[in-house]
GROMACS .gro file of C-alpha atoms in nm:
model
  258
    1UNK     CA    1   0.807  -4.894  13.836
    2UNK     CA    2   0.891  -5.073  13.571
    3UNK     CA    3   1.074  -5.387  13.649
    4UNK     CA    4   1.294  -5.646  13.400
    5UNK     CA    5   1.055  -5.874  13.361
    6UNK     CA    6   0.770  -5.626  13.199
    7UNK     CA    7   1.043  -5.472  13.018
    8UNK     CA    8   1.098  -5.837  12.850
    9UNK     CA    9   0.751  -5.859  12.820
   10UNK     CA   10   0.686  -5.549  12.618
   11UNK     CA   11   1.030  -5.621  12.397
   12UNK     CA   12   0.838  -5.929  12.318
   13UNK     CA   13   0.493  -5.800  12.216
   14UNK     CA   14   0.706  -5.542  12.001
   15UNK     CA   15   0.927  -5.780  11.796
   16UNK     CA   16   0.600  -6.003  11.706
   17UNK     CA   17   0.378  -5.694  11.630
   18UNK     CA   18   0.669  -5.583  11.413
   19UNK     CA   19   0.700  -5.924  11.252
   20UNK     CA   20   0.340  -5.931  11.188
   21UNK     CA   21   0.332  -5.595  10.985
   22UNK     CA   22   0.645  -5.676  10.778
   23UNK     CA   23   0.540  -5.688  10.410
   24UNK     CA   24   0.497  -5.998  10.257
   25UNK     CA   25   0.719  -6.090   9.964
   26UNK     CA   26   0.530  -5.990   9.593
   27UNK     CA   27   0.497  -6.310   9.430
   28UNK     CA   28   0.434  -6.284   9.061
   29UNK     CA   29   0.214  -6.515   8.824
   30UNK     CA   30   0.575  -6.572   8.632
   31UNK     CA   31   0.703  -6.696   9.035
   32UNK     CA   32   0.394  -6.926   9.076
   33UNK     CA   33   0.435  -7.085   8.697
   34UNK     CA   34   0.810  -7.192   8.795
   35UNK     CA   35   0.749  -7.263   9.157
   36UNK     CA   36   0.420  -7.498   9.021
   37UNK     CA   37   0.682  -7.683   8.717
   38UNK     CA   38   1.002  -7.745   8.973
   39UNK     CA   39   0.708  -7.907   9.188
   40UNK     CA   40   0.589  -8.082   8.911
   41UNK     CA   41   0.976  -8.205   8.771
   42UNK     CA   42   1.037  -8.343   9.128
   43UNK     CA   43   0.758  -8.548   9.150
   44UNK     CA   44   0.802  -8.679   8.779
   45UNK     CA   45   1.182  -8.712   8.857
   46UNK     CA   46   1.206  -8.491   8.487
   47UNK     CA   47   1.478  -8.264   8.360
   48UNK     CA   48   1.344  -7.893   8.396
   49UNK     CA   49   1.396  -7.707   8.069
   50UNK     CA   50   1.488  -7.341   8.027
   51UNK     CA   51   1.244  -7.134   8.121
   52UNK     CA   52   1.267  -6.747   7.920
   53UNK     CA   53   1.242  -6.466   8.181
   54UNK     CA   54   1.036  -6.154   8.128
   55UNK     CA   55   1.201  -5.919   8.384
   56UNK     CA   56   0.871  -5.754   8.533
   57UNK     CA   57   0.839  -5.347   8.626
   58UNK     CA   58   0.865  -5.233   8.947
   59UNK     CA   59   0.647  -4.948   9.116
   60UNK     CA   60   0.966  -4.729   9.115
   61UNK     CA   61   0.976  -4.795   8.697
   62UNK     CA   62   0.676  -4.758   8.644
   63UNK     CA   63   0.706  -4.363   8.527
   64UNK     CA   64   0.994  -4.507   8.269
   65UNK     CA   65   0.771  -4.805   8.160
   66UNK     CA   66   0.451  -4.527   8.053
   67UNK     CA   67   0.724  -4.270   7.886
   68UNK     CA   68   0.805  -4.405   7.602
   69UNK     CA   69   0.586  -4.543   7.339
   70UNK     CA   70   0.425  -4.891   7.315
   71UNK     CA   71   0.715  -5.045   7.052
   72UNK     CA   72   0.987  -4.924   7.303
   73UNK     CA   73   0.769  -5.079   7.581
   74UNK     CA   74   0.759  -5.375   7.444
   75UNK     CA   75   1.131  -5.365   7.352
   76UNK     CA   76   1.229  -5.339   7.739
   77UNK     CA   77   0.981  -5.596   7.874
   78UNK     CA   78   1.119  -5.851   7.675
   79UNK     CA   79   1.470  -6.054   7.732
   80UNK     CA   80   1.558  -6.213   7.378
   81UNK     CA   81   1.701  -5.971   7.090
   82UNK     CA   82   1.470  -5.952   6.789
   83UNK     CA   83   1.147  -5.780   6.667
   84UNK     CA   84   0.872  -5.732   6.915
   85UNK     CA   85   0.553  -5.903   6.714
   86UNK     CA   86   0.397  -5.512   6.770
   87UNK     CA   87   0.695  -5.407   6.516
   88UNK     CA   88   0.628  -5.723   6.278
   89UNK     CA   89   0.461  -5.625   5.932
   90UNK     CA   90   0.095  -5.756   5.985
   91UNK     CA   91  -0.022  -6.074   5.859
   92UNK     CA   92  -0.167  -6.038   5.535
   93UNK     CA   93  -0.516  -6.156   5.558
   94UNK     CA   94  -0.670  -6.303   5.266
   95UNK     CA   95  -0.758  -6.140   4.957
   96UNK     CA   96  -1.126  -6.057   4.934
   97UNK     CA   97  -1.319  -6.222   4.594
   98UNK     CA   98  -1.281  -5.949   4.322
   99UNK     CA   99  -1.591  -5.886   4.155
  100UNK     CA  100  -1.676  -5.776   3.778
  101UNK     CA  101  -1.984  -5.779   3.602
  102UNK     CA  102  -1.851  -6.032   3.344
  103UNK     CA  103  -1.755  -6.265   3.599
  104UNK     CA  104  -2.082  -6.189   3.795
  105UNK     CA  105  -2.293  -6.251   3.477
  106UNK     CA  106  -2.112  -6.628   3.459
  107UNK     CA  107  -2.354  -6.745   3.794
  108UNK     CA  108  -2.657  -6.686   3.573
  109UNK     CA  109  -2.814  -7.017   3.390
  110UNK     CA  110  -2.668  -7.091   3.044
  111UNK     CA  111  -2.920  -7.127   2.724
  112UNK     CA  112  -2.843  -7.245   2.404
  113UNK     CA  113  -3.004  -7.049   2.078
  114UNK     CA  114  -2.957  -7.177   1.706
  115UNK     CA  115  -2.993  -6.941   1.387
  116UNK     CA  116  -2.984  -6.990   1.031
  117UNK     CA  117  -2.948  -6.757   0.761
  118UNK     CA  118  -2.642  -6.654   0.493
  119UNK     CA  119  -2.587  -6.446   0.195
  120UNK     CA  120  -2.836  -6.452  -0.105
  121UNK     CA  121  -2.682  -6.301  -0.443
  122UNK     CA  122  -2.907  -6.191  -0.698
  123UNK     CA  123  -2.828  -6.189  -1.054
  124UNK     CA  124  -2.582  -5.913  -1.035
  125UNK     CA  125  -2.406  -6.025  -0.751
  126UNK     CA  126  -2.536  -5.817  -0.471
  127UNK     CA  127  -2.630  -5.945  -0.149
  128UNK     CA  128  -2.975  -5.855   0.002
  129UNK     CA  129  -2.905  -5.709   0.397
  130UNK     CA  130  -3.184  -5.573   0.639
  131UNK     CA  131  -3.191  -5.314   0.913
  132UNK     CA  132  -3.270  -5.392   1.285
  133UNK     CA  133  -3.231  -5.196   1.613
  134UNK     CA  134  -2.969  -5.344   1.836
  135UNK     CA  135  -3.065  -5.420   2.177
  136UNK     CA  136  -2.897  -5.075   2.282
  137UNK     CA  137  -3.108  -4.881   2.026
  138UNK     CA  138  -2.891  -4.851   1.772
  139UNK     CA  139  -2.962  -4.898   1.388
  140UNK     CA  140  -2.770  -5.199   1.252
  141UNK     CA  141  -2.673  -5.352   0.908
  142UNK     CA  142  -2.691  -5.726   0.915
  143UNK     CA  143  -2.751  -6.068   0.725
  144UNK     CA  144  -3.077  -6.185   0.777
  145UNK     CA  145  -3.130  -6.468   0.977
  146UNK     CA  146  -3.355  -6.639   1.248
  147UNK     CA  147  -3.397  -6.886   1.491
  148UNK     CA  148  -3.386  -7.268   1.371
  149UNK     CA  149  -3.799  -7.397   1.446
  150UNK     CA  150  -3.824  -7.745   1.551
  151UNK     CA  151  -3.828  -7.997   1.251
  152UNK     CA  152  -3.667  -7.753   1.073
  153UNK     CA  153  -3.312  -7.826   0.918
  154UNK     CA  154  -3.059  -7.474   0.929
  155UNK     CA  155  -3.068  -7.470   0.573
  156UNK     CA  156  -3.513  -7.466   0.530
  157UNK     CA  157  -3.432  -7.210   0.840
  158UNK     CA  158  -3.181  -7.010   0.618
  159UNK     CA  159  -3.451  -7.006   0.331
  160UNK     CA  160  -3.776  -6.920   0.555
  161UNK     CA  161  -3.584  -6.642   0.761
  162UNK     CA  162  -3.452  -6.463   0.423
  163UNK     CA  163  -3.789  -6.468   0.269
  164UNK     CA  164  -3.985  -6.307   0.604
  165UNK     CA  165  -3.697  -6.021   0.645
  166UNK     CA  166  -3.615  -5.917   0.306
  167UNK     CA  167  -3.908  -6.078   0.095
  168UNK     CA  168  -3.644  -6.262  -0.156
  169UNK     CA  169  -3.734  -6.595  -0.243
  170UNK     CA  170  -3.371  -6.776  -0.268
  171UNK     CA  171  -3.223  -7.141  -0.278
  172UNK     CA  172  -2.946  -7.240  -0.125
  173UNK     CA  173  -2.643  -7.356  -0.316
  174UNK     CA  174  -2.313  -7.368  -0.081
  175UNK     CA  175  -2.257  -7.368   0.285
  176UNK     CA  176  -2.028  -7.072   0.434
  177UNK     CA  177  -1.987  -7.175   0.808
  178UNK     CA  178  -2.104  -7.150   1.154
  179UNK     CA  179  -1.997  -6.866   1.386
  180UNK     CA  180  -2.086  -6.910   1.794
  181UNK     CA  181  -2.098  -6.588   2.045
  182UNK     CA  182  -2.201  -6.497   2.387
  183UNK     CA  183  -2.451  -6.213   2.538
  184UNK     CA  184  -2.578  -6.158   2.846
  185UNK     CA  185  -2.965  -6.101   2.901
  186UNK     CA  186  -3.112  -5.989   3.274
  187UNK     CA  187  -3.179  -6.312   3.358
  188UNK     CA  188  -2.901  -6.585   3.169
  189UNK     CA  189  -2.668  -6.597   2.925
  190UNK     CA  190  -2.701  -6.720   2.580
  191UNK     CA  191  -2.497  -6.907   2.410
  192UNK     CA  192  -2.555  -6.880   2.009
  193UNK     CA  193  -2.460  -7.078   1.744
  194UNK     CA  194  -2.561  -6.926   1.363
  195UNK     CA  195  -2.494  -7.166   1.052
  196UNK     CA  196  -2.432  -6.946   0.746
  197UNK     CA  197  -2.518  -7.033   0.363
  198UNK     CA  198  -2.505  -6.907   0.034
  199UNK     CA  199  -2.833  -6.841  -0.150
  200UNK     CA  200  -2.911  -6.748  -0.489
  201UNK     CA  201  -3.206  -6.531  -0.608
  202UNK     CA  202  -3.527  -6.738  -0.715
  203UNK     CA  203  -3.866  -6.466  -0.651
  204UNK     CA  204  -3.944  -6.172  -0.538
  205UNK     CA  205  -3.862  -5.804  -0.392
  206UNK     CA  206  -3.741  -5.656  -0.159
  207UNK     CA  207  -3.979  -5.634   0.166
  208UNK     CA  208  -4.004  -5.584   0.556
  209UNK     CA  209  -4.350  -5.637   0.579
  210UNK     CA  210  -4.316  -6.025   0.578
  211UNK     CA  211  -4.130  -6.024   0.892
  212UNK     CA  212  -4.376  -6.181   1.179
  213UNK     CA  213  -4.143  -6.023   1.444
  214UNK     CA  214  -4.132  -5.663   1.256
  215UNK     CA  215  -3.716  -5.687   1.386
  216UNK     CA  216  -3.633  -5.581   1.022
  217UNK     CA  217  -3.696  -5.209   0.945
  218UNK     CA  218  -3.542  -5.180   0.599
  219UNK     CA  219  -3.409  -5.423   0.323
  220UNK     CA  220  -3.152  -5.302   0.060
  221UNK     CA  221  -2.914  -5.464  -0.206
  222UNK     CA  222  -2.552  -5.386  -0.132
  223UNK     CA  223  -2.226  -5.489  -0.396
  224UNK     CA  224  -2.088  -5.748  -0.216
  225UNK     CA  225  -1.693  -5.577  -0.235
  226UNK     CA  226  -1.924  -5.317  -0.035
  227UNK     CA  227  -1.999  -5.546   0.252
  228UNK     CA  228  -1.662  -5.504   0.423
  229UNK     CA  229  -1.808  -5.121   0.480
  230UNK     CA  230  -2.145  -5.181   0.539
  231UNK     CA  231  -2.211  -5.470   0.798
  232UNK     CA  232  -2.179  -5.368   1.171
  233UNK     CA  233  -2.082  -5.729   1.325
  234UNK     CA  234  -1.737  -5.812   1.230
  235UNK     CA  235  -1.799  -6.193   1.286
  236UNK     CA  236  -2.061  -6.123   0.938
  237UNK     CA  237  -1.785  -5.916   0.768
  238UNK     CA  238  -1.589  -6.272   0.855
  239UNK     CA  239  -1.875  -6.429   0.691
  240UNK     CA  240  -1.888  -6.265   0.332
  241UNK     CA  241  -1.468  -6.289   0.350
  242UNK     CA  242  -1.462  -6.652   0.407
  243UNK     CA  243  -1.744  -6.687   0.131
  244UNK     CA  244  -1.488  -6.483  -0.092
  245UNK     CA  245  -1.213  -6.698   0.011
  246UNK     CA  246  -1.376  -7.012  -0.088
  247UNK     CA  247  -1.533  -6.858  -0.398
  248UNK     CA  248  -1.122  -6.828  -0.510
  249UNK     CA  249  -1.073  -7.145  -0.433
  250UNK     CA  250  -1.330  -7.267  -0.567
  251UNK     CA  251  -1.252  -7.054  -0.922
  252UNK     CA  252  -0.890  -7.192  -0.902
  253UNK     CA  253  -0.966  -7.516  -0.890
  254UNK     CA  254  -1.194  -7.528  -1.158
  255UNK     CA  255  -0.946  -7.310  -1.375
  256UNK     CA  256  -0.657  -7.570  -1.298
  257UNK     CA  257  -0.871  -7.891  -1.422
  258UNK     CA  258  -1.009  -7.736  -1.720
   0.00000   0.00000   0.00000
């Protein structure tokens, strides 16, 4: 028989076995970072500021929250109007160093070369011009000239270098003017510098075989109106027109005090 007293009893043991079992409120990391601020305001005795809320997904929205795609996602999850940063362009990052050969070939050590050489005019007014394979290979029609040898001056240069790639003897009588160019070797660049002259015929014939660095395989006289069409660099067809230009002058001048 049951009597009111164990009936009170086992109401009892029911309501706390029931209270024990109730679920315990979800408390979210967003619930803990505002409960852990008011705390830290009251102490402080500061103003709390506004806090933006990111309404979190439930287990019942959590199908709704995996249907659509991640843009949308992000869309829902957040409270302010505006573009998610997954829909912002992307940063641009910063441009990679472009690389071309010519710039490349700037890193390599810088050397210096000087030349002498120029025109030399026989007695008919031709010029004497050699032949030399270019670095490439190719067969090229140019003024002779050489490197300037220490205690040399670029006009003994002009003279010596003639005489060893075309075998004419000359003497120079007028300077023409100094061009400057860059090339690239496999291990630096060079910077050149070539002073230019005008020679007249004193000895000799035409020869390749006094060239000590056999660079010269042929030695011809050309009309000098025929340069224009002959020489390959155009810095040396520069050359024989600035010689022509100051020839004029030169013929003009003497015309007008005579």
């Amino acid at each position: 028989m049951i009597t009111p007293a164990d009936l009170r009893r086992t109401l009892a043991k029911l309501a706390d076995n029931h209270a024990q079992n109730q679920a315990a409120p979800v408390i979210t990391p967003l619930d803990l970072a505002k409960m852990h601020r008011k705390k830290s305001c009251q102490q402080d005795s500061c103003e709390e500021q506004n806090v933006v809320d990111i309404p979190l997904f439930s287990k019942d929205d959590s199908t709704a929250q995996d249907s659509g795609s991640p843009e949308d996602n992000l869309q829902k999850t957040s409270s302010f109007s505006g573009v998610s940063p997954a829909l912002m362009p992307p940063r641009r990052q910063a441009d990679t160093p472009t690389t071309f050969a010519s710039l490349d070939a700037q890193d390599l050590p810088i050397i210096r070369e000087y030349s002498a050489g120029g025109l030399v005019f026989d007695s008919l007014g031709r010029v004497a011009i050699i032949a030399r394979h270019s670095r490439s290979g190719h067969l090229e029609w140019c003024l002779p000239k050489g490197h300037i040898e220490k205690g040399e001056t670029p006009q003994e240069t002009a003279v010596r270098e003639i005489h060893e790639e075309t075998g004419i003897v000359g003497e120079v009588v007028d300077s023409i003017a100094t061009i400057d160019y860059w090339f690239t070797g496999t291990t630096h660049r060079v910077h050149k510098l070539v002073h230019h002259f005008a020679l007249r015929y004193v000895s000799g014939d035409l020869s390749v075989l006094g060239d000590p660095d056999h660079e010269a395989e042929d030695a011809i006289w050309v009309n000098f109106k025929e340069l224009n069409a002959i020489l390959s660099y155009p810095n040396e067809r520069k050359i024989a027109w600035l010689y022509a230009k100051k020839a004029h002058r030169r013929s003009n001048s003497e015309e007008t005090h005579a």
